[in-house]
C-alpha cells in the first residue's frame, strides 16, 4: 500500500501575521489538526484547510 503524495489538513493554530508585511515569500508557522507544524503564507488562518506534501512535509496550497 502506498501513501498519498499529499494530505488535506485543517489549521488549528497559526502565528499572527505582522501587519503591513506583504513581501512576497513571507511565511508563518501553523499547526494542523494532526499536530504537524508547517510554514505557510501569511494569508493562511485558523480554520483553513491546507494541502501538505507527505514526502517533504511542505505546504502546497490552501484548499
Short mmCIF file of C-alpha atoms in Angstrom, two decimals:
data_model
loop_
_atom_site.label_atom_id
_atom_site.label_comp_id
_atom_site.label_asym_id
_atom_site.label_seq_id
_atom_site.Cartn_x
_atom_site.Cartn_y
_atom_site.Cartn_z
CA UNK A 1 0.00 0.00 0.00
CA UNK A 2 1.36 3.42 -0.96
CA UNK A 3 0.87 6.64 0.97
CA UNK A 4 -0.78 9.55 -0.85
CA UNK A 5 1.61 12.25 -2.09
CA UNK A 6 -0.41 14.92 -0.25
CA UNK A 7 -2.99 15.24 2.52
CA UNK A 8 -5.53 17.94 3.35
CA UNK A 9 -5.32 19.13 6.97
CA UNK A 10 -7.24 21.75 8.95
CA UNK A 11 -5.24 24.57 10.56
CA UNK A 12 -5.91 24.71 14.32
CA UNK A 13 -3.22 27.21 15.37
CA UNK A 14 -1.42 29.98 13.49
CA UNK A 15 1.09 32.69 14.33
CA UNK A 16 -0.16 36.25 13.93
CA UNK A 17 0.90 37.87 10.67
CA UNK A 18 2.75 41.14 11.04
CA UNK A 19 0.54 43.93 9.73
CA UNK A 20 1.95 45.51 6.61
CA UNK A 21 4.27 42.57 5.99
CA UNK A 22 3.21 41.90 2.41
CA UNK A 23 6.57 41.00 0.90
CA UNK A 24 6.45 38.04 -1.47
CA UNK A 25 7.52 34.78 0.11
CA UNK A 26 6.86 35.79 3.73
CA UNK A 27 5.70 32.78 5.75
CA UNK A 28 4.47 31.94 9.23
CA UNK A 29 4.23 28.76 11.26
CA UNK A 30 0.87 26.97 11.54
CA UNK A 31 -0.15 23.79 13.35
CA UNK A 32 -2.60 21.33 11.79
CA UNK A 33 -5.22 19.08 13.37
CA UNK A 34 -2.73 16.19 13.28
CA UNK A 35 -0.08 18.19 15.16
CA UNK A 36 2.12 18.77 12.11
CA UNK A 37 3.81 22.19 12.03
CA UNK A 38 4.14 23.73 8.56
CA UNK A 39 5.48 27.04 7.16
CA UNK A 40 2.64 28.72 5.21
CA UNK A 41 1.98 32.05 3.50
CA UNK A 42 0.69 34.85 5.78
CA UNK A 43 -2.87 34.64 4.38
CA UNK A 44 -3.48 31.18 5.92
CA UNK A 45 -5.60 31.45 9.11
CA UNK A 46 -7.07 29.14 11.75
CA UNK A 47 -9.94 27.16 10.24
CA UNK A 48 -8.41 26.99 6.74
CA UNK A 49 -7.68 23.62 5.17
CA UNK A 50 -4.25 23.28 3.60
CA UNK A 51 -2.64 20.63 1.42
CA UNK A 52 0.68 19.27 2.71
CA UNK A 53 3.13 17.21 0.64
CA UNK A 54 3.69 13.94 2.56
CA UNK A 55 7.13 13.43 1.02
CA UNK A 56 8.59 16.77 2.13
CA UNK A 57 6.19 17.99 4.84
CA UNK A 58 5.82 21.30 2.99
CA UNK A 59 2.77 23.46 2.33
CA UNK A 60 1.37 23.01 -1.20
CA UNK A 61 -1.82 25.13 -1.36
CA UNK A 62 -4.89 26.27 0.52
CA UNK A 63 -7.88 24.04 -0.24
#
